Short mmCIF file of C-alpha atoms in Angstrom, two decimals:
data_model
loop_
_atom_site.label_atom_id
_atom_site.label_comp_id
_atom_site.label_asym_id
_atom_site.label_seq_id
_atom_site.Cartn_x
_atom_site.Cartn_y
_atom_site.Cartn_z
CA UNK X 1 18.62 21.58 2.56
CA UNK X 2 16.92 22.98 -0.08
CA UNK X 3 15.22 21.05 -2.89
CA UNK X 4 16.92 20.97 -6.21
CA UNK X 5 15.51 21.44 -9.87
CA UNK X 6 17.29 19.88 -12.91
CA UNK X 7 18.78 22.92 -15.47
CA UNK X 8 15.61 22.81 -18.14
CA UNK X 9 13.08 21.89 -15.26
CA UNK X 10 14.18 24.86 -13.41
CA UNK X 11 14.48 27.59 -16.69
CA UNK X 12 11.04 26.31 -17.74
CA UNK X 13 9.35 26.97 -14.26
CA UNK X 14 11.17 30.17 -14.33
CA UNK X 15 9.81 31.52 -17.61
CA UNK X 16 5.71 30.41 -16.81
CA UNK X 17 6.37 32.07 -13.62
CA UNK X 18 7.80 35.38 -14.66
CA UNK X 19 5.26 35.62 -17.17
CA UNK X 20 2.43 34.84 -14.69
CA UNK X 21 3.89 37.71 -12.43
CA UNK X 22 3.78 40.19 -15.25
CA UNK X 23 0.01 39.10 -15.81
CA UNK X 24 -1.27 39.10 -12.23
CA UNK X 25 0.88 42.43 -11.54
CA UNK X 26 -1.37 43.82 -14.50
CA UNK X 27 -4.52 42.06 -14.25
CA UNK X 28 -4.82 42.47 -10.22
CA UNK X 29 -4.40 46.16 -9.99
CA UNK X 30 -8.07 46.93 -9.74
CA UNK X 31 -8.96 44.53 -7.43
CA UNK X 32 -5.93 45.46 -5.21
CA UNK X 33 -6.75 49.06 -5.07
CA UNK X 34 -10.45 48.17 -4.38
CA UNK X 35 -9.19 46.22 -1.12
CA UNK X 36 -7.09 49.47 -0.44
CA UNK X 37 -9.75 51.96 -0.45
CA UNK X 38 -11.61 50.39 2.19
CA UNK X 39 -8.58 50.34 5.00
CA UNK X 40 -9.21 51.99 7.59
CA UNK X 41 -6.87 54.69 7.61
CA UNK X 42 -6.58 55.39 11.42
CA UNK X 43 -4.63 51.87 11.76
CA UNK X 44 -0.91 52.77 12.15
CA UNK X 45 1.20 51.06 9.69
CA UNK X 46 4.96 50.91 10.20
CA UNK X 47 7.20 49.05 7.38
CA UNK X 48 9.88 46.36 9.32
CA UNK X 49 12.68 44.77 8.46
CA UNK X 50 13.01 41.15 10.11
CA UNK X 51 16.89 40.13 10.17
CA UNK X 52 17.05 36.66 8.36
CA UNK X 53 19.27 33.55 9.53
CA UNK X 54 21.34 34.47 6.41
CA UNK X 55 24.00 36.99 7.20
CA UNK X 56 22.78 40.70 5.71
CA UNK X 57 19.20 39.49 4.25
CA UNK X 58 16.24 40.92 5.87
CA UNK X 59 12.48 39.80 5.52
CA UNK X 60 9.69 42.69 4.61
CA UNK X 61 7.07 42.74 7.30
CA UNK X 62 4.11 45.37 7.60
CA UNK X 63 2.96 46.12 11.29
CA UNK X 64 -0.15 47.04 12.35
CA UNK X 65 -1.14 48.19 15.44
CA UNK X 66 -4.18 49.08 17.19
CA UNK X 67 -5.33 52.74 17.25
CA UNK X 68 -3.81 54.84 19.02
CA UNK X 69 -0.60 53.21 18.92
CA UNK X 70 2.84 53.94 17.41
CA UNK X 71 6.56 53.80 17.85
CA UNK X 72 6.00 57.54 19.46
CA UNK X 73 3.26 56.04 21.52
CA UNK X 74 4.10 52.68 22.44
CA UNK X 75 2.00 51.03 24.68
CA UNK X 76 1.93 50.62 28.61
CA UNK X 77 2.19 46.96 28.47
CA UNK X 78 3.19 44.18 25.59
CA UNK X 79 0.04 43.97 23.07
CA UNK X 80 -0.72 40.02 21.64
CA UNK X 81 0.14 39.38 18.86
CA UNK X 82 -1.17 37.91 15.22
CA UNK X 83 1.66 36.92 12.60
CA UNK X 84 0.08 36.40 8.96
CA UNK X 85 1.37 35.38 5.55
CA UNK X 86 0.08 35.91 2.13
CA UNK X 87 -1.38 34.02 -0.02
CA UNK X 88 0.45 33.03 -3.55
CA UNK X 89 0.56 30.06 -4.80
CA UNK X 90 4.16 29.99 -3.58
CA UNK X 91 5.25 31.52 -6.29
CA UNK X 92 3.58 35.15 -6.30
CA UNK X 93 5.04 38.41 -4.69
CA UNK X 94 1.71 39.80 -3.01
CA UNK X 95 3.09 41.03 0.60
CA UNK X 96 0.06 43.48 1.16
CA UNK X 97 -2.65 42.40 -0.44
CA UNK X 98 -3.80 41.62 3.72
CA UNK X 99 -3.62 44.72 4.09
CA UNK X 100 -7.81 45.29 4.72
CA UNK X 101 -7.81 41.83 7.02
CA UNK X 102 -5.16 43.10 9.14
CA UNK X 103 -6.02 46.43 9.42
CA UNK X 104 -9.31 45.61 10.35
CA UNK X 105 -7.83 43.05 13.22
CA UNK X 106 -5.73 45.47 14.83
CA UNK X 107 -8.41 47.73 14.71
CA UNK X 108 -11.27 45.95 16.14
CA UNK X 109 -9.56 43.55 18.32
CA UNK X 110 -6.72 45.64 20.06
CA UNK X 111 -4.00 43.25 18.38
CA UNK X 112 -0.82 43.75 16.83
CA UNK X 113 -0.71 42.72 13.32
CA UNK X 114 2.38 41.72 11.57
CA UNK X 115 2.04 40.61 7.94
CA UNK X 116 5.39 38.95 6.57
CA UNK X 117 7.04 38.15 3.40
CA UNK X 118 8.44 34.89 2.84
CA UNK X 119 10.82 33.49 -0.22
CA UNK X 120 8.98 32.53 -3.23
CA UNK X 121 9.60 29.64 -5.70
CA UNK X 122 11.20 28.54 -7.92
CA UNK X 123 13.89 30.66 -7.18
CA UNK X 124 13.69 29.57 -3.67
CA UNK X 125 12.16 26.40 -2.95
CA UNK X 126 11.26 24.64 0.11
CA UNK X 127 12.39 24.85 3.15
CA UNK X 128 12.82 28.58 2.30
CA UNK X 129 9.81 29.97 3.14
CA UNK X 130 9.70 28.06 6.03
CA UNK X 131 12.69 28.90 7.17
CA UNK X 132 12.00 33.10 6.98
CA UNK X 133 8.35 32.00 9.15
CA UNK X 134 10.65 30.22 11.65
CA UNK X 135 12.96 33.72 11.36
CA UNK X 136 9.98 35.98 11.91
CA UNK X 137 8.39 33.98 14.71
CA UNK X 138 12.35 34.03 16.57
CA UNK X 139 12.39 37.79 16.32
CA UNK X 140 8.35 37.77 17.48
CA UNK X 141 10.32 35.72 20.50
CA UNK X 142 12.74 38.84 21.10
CA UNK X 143 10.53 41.53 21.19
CA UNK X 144 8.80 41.46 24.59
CA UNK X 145 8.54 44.83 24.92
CA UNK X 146 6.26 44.95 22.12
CA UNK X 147 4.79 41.77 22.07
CA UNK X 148 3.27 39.69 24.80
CA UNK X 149 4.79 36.35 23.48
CA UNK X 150 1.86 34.58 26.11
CA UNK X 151 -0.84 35.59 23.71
CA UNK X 152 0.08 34.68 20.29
CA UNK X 153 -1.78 34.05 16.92
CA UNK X 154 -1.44 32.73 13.42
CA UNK X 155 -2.90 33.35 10.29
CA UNK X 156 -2.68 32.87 6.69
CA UNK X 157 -4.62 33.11 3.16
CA UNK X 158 -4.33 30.14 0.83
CA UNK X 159 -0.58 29.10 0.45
CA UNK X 160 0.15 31.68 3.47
CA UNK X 161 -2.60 29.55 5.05
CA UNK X 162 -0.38 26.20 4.53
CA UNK X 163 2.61 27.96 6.13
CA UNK X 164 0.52 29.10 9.34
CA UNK X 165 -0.34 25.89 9.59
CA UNK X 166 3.10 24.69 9.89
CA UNK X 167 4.08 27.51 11.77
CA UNK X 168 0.82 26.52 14.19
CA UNK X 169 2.31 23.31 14.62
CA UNK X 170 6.27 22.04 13.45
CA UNK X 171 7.13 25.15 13.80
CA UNK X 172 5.18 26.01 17.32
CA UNK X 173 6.94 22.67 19.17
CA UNK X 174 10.42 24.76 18.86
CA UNK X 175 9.26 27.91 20.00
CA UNK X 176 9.65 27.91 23.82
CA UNK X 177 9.39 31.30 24.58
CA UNK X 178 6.39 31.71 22.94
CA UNK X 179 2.66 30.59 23.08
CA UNK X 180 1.06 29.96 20.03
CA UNK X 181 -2.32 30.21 21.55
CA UNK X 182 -4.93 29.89 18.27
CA UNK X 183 -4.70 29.33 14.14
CA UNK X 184 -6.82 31.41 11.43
CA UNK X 185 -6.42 29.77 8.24
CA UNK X 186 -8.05 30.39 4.96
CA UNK X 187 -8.76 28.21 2.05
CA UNK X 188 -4.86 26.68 2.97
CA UNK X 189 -3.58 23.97 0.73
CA UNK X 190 -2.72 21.33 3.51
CA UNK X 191 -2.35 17.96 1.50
CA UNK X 192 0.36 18.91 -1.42
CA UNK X 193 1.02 15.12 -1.51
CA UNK X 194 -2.32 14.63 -2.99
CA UNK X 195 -2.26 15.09 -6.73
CA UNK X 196 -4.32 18.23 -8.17
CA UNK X 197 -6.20 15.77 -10.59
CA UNK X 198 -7.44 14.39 -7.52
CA UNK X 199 -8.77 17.49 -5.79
CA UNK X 200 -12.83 18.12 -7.03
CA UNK X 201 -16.25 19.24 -6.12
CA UNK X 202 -19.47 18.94 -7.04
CA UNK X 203 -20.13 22.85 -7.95
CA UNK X 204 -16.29 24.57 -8.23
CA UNK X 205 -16.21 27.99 -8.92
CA UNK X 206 -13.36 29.65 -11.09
CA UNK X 207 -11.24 27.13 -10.77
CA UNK X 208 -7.40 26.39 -10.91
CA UNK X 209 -6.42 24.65 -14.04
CA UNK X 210 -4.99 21.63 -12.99
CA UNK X 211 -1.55 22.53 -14.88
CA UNK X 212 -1.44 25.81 -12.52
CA UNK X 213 -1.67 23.41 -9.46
CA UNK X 214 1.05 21.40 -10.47
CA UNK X 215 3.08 24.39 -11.48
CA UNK X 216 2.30 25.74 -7.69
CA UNK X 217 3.61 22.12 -6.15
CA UNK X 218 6.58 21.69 -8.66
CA UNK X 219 7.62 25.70 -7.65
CA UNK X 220 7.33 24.89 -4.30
CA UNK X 221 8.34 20.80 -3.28
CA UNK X 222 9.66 19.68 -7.05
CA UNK X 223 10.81 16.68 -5.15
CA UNK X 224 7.57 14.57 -5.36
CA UNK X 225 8.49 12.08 -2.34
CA UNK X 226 8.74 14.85 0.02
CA UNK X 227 5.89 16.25 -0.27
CA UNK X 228 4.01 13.38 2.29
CA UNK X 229 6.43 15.72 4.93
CA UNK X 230 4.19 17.09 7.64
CA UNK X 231 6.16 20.81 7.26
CA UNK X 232 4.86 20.47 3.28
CA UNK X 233 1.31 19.09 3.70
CA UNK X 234 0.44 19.60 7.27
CA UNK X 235 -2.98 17.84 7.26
CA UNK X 236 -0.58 14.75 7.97
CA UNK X 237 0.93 16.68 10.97
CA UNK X 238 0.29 15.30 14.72
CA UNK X 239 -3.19 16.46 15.72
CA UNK X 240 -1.84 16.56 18.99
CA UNK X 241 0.36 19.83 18.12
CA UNK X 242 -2.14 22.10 17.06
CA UNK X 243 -2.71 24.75 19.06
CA UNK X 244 -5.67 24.66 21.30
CA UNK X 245 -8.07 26.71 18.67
CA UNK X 246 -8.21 25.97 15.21
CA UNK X 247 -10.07 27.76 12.64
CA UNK X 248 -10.34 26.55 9.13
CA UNK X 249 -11.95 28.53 7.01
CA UNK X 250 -12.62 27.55 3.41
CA UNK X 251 -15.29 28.22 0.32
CA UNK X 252 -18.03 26.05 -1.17
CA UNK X 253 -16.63 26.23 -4.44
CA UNK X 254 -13.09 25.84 -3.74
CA UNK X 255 -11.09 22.41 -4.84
CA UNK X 256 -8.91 22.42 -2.20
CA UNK X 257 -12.21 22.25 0.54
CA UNK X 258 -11.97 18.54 1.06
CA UNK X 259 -8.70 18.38 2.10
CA UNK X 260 -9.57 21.03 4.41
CA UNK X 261 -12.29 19.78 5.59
CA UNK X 262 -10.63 16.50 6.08
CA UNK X 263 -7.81 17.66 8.64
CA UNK X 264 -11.10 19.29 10.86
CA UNK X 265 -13.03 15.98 10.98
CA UNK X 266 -9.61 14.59 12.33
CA UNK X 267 -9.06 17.46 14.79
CA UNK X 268 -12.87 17.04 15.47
CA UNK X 269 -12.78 13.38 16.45
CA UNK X 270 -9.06 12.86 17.27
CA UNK X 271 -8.57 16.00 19.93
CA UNK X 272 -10.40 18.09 22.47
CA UNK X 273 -9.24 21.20 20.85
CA UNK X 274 -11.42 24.12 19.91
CA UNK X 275 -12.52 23.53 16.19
CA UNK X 276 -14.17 25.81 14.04
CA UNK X 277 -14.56 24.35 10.32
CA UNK X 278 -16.77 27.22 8.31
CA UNK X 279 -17.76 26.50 4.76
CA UNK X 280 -18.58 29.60 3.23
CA UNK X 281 -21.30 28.95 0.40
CA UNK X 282 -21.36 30.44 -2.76
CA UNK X 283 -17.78 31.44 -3.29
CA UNK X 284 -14.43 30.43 -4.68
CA UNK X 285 -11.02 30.59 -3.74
CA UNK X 286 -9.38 33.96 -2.49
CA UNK X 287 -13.07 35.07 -2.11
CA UNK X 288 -11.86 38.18 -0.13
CA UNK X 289 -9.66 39.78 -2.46
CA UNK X 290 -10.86 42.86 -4.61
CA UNK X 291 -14.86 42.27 -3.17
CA UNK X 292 -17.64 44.78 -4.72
CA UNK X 293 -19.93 45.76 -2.51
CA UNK X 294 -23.23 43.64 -2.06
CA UNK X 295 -21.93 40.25 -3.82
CA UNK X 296 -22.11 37.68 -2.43
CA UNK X 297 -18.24 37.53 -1.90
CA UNK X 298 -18.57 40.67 0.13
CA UNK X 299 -20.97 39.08 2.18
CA UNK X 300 -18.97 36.02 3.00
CA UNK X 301 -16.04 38.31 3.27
CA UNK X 302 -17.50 40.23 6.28
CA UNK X 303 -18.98 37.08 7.93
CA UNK X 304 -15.04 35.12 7.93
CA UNK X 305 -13.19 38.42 9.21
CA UNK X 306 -15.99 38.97 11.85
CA UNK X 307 -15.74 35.20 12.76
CA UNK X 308 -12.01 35.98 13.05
CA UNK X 309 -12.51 38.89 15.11
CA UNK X 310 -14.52 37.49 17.43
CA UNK X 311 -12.30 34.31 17.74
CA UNK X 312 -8.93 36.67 18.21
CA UNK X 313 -10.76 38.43 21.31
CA UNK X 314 -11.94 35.19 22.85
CA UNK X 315 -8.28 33.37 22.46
CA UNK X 316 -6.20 36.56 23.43
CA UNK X 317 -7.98 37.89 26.37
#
């Protein structure tokens, strides 16, 4: 069921929001269309509609497919697979701004890309956007004729990063037609329990203020006690489901890299799974988004989506 806001909690959340929306809708635009310039055009890109559990709602989904490749000219055999959600602070409408990551994926490793949507807060709070990643990863399920459901991937950016990492493992343990084979997931959010005042280090770089955390949380989980639930903060999840490669990827200067780093020592020591824990120096959160060429952002940018590359081909083969 989904968590509940009192009247004047909910209209306050709902005004910072919408007026946060209005500002990164404006402010972003530059650094969106720099990440668009730079996608490589040959990628096919078809628009999908995912049928929701709720009778007549559908969830937005871009797909992108290797090169080559399109509903004209599908392939001779089911491609694998890589499912992705956005990163937004749970709150933020930014289907697409992936688009360079998972063009470049399909592209270089052969794989079928499929970015989703998923419901925002506070409007919809959790287990919403769970809910449309268990919808999307059902309909993955049902599609063998595009998708070989054997070789399967995750990924996600920031908050999308938190929900891959659910989907990687709550979410995984219900999927039996389907094997969830290897997680990519950047600068995620993966202890929401633990209170933003809490989250430092030594050198951060452009920052979240502290009141834009809580806003985040209090979007997402405003019931406070829940949010110790392994499908909210999965860093308390069982290390035992994680799939059998796990890449965390996170920046020097982000707050949120201890928790991170945290849930890889455990994997580390606890499992004999396939970690890879990168700390990328130099950078801050959503260092891939909107890059100018030779920063060091751009730098770190290429090294984490060749790391991913490289990691997609190895697990998928």
């Amino acid at each position: 069921m989904a968590q509940r806001y009192g009247f004047f909690q909910y209209l306050r959340l709902k005004f910072i929001v919408t007026l946060l929306r209005a500002w990164v809708a404006f402010g972003s635009k530059e650094k969106q269309q720099r990440d668009r310039d730079i996608v490589p055009p040959e990628v096919p890109k078809e628009n999908i509609r995912i049928p929701s559990r709720e009778r007549g709602r559908y969830i937005a989904a871009h797909l992108y497919l290797p090169v080559g490749y399109s509903d004209s000219l599908p392939p001779s055999k089911p491609l694998p697979v890589l499912v992705n959600w956005h990163g937004s602070g749970f709150i933020f409408p930014l289907l697409g701004t992936d688009a360079l990551f998972c063009a470049r994926i399909a592209r270089d490793t052969g794989v079928a890309v499929l970015d989703t949507d998923y419901r925002k807060g506070p409007e919809n709070t959790f287990p919403y956007a769970l809910h449309d990643a268990e919808d999307v990863l059902q309909w993955v399920s049902t599609q063998g004729h595009r998708f070989d459901r054997t070789r399967v991937a995750v990924s996600g950016f920031s908050s999308g990063g938190n929900i891959a990492v659910v989907a990687a493992t709550a979410l995984r343990k219900q999927l039996e037609d389907m094997n969830i084979q290897i997680i990519l997931s950047f600068y995620p959010p993966v202890d929401i329990a633990k209170p933003p005042e809490e989250k430092k280090v030594p050198h951060a770089i452009n920052r979240h203020p502290v009141w834009m955390l809580h806003l985040f949380n209090d979007s997402y989980a405003p019931d406070v006690s829940s949010r110790s639930d392994p499908t909210i903060s999965p860093a308390l999840a069982n290390l035992e489901d994680f799939p059998p490669t796990v890449a965390l990827i996170t920046a020097e200067g982000d707050t949120l890299r201890p928790e991170v780093n945290d849930l890889a020592e455990r994997l580390i020591t606890g499992t004999k799974k396939k970690v890879i824990n990168v700390i990328l120096d130099g950078v801050p959160h959503a260092l891939d988004k909107g890059c100018e060429g030779g920063t060091i952002e751009w730098t770190q940018r290429e090294r984490s989506y060749a790391l991913a590359t490289n990691l997609l081909k190895e697990s998928l083969k």
